[in-house]
mmCIF file of C-alpha atoms in Angstrom:
data_model
loop_
_atom_site.group_PDB
_atom_site.id
_atom_site.type_symbol
_atom_site.label_atom_id
_atom_site.label_comp_id
_atom_site.label_asym_id
_atom_site.label_seq_id
_atom_site.Cartn_x
_atom_site.Cartn_y
_atom_site.Cartn_z
ATOM 1 C CA MET A 1 -22.194 -3.076 -9.278
ATOM 2 C CA THR A 2 -20.107 -3.665 -12.373
ATOM 3 C CA THR A 3 -16.728 -5.284 -12.355
ATOM 4 C CA LEU A 4 -15.060 -1.927 -13.169
ATOM 5 C CA THR A 5 -16.758 -0.324 -10.166
ATOM 6 C CA VAL A 6 -15.691 -3.138 -7.817
ATOM 7 C CA ARG A 7 -12.121 -2.934 -9.067
ATOM 8 C CA GLY A 8 -12.086 0.803 -8.572
ATOM 9 C CA ILE A 9 -13.298 0.388 -5.002
ATOM 10 C CA TRP A 10 -10.666 -2.276 -4.239
ATOM 11 C CA LEU A 11 -7.988 -0.055 -5.731
ATOM 12 C CA ALA A 12 -9.080 2.875 -3.557
ATOM 13 C CA ILE A 13 -9.125 0.730 -0.442
ATOM 14 C CA ALA A 14 -5.704 -0.678 -1.264
ATOM 15 C CA ALA A 15 -4.211 2.746 -2.028
ATOM 16 C CA LEU A 16 -5.561 4.298 1.173
ATOM 17 C CA THR A 17 -4.259 1.359 3.255
ATOM 18 C CA ALA A 18 -0.869 1.583 1.627
ATOM 19 C CA VAL A 19 -0.683 5.375 2.213
ATOM 20 C CA LEU A 20 -1.486 4.803 5.926
ATOM 21 C CA VAL A 21 1.242 2.119 6.236
ATOM 22 C CA GLY A 22 3.801 4.130 4.287
ATOM 23 C CA ALA A 23 3.129 7.272 6.303
ATOM 24 C CA THR A 24 3.399 5.329 9.568
ATOM 25 C CA ALA A 25 6.626 3.582 8.517
ATOM 26 C CA GLY A 26 8.164 6.945 7.456
ATOM 27 C CA LEU A 27 7.162 8.645 10.664
ATOM 28 C CA LEU A 28 8.394 5.770 12.840
ATOM 29 C CA ALA A 29 11.734 5.667 10.897
ATOM 30 C CA TRP A 30 12.090 9.458 11.407
ATOM 31 C CA ALA A 31 11.180 9.212 15.095
ATOM 32 C CA GLY A 32 13.715 6.403 15.414
ATOM 33 C CA GLY A 33 16.539 8.718 14.405
ATOM 34 C CA LEU A 34 16.909 8.270 10.642
ATOM 35 C CA ASN A 35 17.491 11.358 8.507
ATOM 36 C CA PRO A 36 14.441 12.654 6.618
ATOM 37 C CA PRO A 37 15.498 11.376 3.121
ATOM 38 C CA THR A 38 15.933 7.806 4.529
ATOM 39 C CA ALA A 39 12.685 8.072 6.362
ATOM 40 C CA VAL A 40 10.921 8.975 3.117
ATOM 41 C CA LEU A 41 12.516 6.062 1.366
ATOM 42 C CA THR A 42 11.355 3.769 4.222
ATOM 43 C CA GLY A 43 7.787 5.132 3.862
ATOM 44 C CA GLY A 44 7.935 4.648 0.077
ATOM 45 C CA ALA A 45 9.064 1.032 0.532
ATOM 46 C CA GLY A 46 6.240 0.508 2.992
ATOM 47 C CA PHE A 47 3.689 1.984 0.611
ATOM 48 C CA GLY A 48 4.909 -0.037 -2.359
ATOM 49 C CA GLY A 49 5.163 -3.345 -0.512
ATOM 50 C CA THR A 50 1.728 -2.904 1.053
ATOM 51 C CA LEU A 51 0.098 -1.980 -2.235
ATOM 52 C CA LEU A 52 1.610 -4.932 -4.037
ATOM 53 C CA LEU A 53 0.674 -7.324 -1.264
ATOM 54 C CA ILE A 54 -2.972 -6.136 -1.173
ATOM 55 C CA LEU A 55 -3.428 -6.170 -4.915
ATOM 56 C CA THR A 56 -1.944 -9.625 -5.143
ATOM 57 C CA ALA A 57 -4.116 -10.918 -2.315
ATOM 58 C CA VAL A 58 -7.246 -9.447 -3.942
ATOM 59 C CA ARG A 59 -6.387 -10.988 -7.266
ATOM 60 C CA PHE A 60 -5.704 -14.334 -5.599
ATOM 61 C CA THR A 61 -8.926 -14.384 -3.598
ATOM 62 C CA ALA A 62 -10.954 -13.283 -6.604
ATOM 63 C CA GLY A 63 -9.676 -16.320 -8.499
ATOM 64 C CA GLU A 64 -8.447 -14.320 -11.536
ATOM 65 C CA THR A 65 -5.589 -16.020 -13.374
ATOM 66 C CA GLN A 66 -5.009 -13.503 -16.059
#
């Protein structure tokens, strides 16, 4: 596989994982009694944080310094 293909696969895995974490965080926040807009913000923060963490970890483990 080419580098572009591998990067695409990693991006898809990272995005799907982040969506699952964000949705879970939002649902748990809503079930915990937060109003829907705050629960959506909680889910968005979970999504963003997870995506950044995974992409940073992939970049670190791949040894890319650029």
